[in-house]
Tab-separated table of C-alpha atoms in Angstrom:
chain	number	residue	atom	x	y	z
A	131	UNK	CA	11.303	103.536	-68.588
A	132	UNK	CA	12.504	102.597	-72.337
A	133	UNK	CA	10.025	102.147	-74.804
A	134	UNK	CA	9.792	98.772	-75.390
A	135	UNK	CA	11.213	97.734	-72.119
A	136	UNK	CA	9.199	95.724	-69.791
A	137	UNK	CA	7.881	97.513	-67.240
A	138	UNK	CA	8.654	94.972	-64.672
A	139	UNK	CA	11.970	93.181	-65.318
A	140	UNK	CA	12.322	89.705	-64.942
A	141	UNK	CA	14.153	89.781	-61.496
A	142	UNK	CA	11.561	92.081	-59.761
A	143	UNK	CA	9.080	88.857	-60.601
A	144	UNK	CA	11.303	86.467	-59.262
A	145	UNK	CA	11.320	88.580	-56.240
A	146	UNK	CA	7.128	89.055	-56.547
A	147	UNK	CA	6.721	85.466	-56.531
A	148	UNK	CA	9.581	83.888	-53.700
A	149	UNK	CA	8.257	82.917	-50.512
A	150	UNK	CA	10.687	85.380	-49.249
A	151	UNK	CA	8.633	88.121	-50.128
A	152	UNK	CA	4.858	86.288	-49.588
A	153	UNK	CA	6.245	85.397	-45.808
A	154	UNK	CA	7.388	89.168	-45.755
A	155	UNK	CA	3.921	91.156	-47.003
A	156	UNK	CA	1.430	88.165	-45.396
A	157	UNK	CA	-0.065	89.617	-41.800
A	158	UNK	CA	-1.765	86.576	-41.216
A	159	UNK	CA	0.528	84.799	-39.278
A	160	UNK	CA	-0.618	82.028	-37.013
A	161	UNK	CA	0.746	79.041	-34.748
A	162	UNK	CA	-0.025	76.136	-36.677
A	163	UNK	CA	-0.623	74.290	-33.430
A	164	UNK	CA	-3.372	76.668	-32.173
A	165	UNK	CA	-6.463	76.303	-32.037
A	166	UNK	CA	-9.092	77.525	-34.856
A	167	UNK	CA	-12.021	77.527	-36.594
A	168	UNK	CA	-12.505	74.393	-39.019
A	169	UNK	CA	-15.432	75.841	-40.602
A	170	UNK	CA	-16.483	80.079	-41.306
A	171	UNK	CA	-20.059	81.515	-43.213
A	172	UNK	CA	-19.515	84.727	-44.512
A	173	UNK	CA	-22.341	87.131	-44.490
A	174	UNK	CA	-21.044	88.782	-47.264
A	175	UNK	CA	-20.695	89.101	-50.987
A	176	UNK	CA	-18.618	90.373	-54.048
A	177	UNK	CA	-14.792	90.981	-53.023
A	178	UNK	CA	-15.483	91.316	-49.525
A	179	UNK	CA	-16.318	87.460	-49.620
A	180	UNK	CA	-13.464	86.502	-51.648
A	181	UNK	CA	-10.834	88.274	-49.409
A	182	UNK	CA	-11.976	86.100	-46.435
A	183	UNK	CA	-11.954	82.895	-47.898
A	184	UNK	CA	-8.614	83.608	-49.954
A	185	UNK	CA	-7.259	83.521	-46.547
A	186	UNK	CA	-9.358	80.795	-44.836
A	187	UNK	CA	-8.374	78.729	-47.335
A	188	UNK	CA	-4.367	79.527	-46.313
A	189	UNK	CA	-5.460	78.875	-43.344
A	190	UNK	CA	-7.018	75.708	-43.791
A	191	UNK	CA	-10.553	76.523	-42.763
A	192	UNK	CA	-13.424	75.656	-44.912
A	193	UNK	CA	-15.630	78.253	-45.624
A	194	UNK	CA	-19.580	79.019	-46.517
A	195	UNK	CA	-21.159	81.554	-48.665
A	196	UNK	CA	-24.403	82.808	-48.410
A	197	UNK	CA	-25.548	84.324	-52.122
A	198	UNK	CA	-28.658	85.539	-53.415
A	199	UNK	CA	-30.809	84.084	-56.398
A	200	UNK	CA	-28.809	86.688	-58.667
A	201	UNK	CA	-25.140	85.741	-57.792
A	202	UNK	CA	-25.332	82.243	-57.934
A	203	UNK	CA	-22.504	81.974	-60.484
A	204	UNK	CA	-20.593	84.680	-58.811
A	205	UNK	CA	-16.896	84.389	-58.039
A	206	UNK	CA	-17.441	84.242	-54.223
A	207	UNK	CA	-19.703	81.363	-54.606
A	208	UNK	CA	-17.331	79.182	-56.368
A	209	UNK	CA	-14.800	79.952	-54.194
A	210	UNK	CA	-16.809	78.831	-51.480
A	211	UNK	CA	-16.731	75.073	-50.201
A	212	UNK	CA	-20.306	75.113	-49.670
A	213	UNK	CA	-22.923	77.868	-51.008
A	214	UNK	CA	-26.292	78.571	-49.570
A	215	UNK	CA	-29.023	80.709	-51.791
A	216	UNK	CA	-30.757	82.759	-48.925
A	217	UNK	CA	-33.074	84.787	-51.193
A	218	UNK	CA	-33.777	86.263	-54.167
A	219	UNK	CA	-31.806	89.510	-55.288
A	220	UNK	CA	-33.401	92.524	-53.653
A	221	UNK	CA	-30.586	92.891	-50.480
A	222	UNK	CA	-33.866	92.693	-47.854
A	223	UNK	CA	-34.825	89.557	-48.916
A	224	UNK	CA	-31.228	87.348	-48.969
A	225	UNK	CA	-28.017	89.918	-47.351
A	226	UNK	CA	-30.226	91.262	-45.016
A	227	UNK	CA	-32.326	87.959	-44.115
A	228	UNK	CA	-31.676	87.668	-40.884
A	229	UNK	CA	-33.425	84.848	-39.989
A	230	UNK	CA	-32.825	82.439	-43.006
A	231	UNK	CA	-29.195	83.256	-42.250
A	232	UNK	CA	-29.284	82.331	-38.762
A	233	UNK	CA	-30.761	79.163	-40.358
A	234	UNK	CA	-28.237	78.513	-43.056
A	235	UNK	CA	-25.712	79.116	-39.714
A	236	UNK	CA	-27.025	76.097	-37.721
A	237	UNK	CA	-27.770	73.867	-40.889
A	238	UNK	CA	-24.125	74.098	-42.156
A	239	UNK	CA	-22.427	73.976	-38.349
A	240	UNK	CA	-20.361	76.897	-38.891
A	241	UNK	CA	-18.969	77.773	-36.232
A	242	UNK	CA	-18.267	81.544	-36.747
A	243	UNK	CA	-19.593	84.256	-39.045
A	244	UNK	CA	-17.419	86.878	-40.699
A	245	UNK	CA	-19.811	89.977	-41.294
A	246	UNK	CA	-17.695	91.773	-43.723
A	247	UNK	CA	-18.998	95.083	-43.855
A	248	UNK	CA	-22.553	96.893	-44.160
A	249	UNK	CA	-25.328	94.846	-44.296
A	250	UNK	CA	-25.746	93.028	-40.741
A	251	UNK	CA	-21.990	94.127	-39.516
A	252	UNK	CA	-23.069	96.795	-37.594
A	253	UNK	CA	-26.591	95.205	-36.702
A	254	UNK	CA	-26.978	94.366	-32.657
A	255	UNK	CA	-29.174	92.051	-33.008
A	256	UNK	CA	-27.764	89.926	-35.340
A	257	UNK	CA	-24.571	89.880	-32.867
A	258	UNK	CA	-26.558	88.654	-30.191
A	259	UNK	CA	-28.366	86.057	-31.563
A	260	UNK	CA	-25.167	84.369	-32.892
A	261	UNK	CA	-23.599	84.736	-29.167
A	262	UNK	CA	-27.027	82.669	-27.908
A	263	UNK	CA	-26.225	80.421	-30.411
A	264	UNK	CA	-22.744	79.818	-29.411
A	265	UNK	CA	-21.414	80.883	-32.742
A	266	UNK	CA	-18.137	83.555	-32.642
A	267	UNK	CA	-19.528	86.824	-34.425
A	268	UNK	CA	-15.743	87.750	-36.078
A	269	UNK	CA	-16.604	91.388	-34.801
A	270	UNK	CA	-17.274	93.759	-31.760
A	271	UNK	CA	-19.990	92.190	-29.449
A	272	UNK	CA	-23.310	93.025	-29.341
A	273	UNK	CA	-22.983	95.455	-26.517
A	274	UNK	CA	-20.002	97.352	-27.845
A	275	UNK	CA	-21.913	97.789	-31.405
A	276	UNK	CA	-24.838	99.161	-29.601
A	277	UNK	CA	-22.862	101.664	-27.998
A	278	UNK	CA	-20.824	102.816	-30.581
A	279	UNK	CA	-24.224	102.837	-33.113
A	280	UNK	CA	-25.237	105.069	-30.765
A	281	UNK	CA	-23.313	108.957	-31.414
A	282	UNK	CA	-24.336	110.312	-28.246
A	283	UNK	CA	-23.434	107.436	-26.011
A	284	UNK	CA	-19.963	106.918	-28.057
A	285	UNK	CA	-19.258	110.695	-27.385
A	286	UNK	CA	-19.826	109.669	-23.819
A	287	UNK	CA	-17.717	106.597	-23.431
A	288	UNK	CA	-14.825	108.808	-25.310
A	289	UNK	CA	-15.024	111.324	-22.891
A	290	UNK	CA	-14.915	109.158	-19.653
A	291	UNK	CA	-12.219	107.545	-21.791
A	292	UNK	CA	-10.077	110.613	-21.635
A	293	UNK	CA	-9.940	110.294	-25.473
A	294	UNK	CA	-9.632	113.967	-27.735
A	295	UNK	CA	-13.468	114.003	-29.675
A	296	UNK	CA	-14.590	116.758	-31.380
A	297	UNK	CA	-16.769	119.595	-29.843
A	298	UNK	CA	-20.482	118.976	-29.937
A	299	UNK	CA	-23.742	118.563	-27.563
A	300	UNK	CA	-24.711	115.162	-26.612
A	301	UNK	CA	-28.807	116.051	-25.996
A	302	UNK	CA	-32.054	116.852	-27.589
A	303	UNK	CA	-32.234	120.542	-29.207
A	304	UNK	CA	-34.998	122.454	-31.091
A	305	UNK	CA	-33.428	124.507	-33.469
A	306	UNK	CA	-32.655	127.816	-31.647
A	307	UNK	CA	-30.956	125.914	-29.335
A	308	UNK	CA	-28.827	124.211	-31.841
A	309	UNK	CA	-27.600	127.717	-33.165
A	310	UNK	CA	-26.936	129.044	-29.442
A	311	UNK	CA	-24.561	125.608	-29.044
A	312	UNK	CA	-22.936	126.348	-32.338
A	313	UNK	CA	-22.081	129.725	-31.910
A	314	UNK	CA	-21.095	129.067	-28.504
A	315	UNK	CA	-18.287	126.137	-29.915
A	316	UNK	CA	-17.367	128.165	-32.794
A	317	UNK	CA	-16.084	131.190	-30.623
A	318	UNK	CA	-14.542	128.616	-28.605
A	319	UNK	CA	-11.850	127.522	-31.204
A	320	UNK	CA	-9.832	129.602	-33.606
A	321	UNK	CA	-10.657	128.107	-37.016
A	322	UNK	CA	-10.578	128.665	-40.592
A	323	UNK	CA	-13.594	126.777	-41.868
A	324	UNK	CA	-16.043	126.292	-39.611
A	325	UNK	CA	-19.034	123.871	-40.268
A	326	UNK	CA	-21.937	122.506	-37.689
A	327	UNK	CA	-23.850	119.061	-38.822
A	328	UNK	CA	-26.159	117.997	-37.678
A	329	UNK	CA	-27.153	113.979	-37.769
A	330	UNK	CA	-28.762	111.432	-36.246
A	331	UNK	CA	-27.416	109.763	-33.274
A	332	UNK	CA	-28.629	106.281	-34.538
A	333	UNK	CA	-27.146	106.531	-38.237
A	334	UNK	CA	-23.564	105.196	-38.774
A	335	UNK	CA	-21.224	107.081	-40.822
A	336	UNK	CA	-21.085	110.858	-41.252
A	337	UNK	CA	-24.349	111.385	-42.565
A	338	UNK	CA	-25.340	114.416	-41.854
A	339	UNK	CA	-27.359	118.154	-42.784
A	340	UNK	CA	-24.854	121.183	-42.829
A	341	UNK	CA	-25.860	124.105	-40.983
């Protein structure tokens, strides 16, 4: 590039801004004649929120935010078409209020909840009680987050599932044990790095201790 020259010429904005190119990058295609949703709460805040209803609102589905005392003027919430204050701003006590967001749920008539991620997106429970409700949980269902929250019995389904996981030992150890099983997979495989972790089979993510 030239000094001075724009760094994005005039016809590569044209271009940006046809519908040529929006119809070309947008994935959300739908059959306007199909059935949907006329009204979505998501359990969510910050850009995860406004992602969802940027597209709801293509869509033509209304949308509900649930916000804590200390984002009431947030973006999200004036994005929303209606906005709910479930608690004040410690994450326990609004995001993660279950119940009072069950309640804002049935109060508003929304008929499905987008999770987003973390807080109660992973939470079985919370799945479930929306299904008894009657209200679409825009996720897996209950049972399938239960089992896959669950590293043993997710290392169990891949395996009658003929899918390639990693080598491990899906039981209870004490610790000699542990270094028996991971001497006995490391001189099972020809590596260059080798590392055993262990973590919890309830805990999402890759938390773990290195051995």
């Amino acid at each position: 590039l030239l000094r001075g020259q724009p760094i994005v010429s005039t016809q590569l904005k044209a271009c940006l801004a046809s519908k040529a190119h929006r119809d070309f990058y947008w994935n959300d295609k739908y059959n306007p004649g199909e059935e949907q949703f006329e009204k979505i709460l998501i359990a969510n805040r910050g850009e995860i929120a406004c992602r969802v209803m940027k597209t709801c609102k293509r869509m033509g589905i209304k949308t509900v935010a649930i916000h804590s005392e200390a984002d009431a003027s947030s973006r999200f919430v004036q994005m929303a078409d209606e906005a709910v204050c479930v608690g004040p701003a410690p994450t326990s006590k609004s995001y993660l209020n279950m119940e009072k967001i069950l309640s804002v749920v049935k109060e508003t008539g929304a008929q499905a909840v987008h999770p987003g991620y973390g807080f109660l997106s992973e939470n079985t429970i919370f799945a479930k009680r929306l299904e008894e409700m009657g209200v679409v949980f825009l996720g897996p269902n209950s049972k399938a987050i239960r089992a896959m929250g669950d590293k043993i019995q997710s290392k169990r389904i891949g395996t009658q599932a003929k899918i390639n996981i990693i080598p491990g030992f899906d039981g209870e150890v004490d610790a000699d044990q542990a270094v028996k099983i991971a001497n006995d997979i490391g001189k099972s495989y020809v590596v260059v790095f080798f590392k055993v972790v262990f973590a919890s089979h309830a805990i999402s993510g890759a938390f773990g201790d290195k051995l």
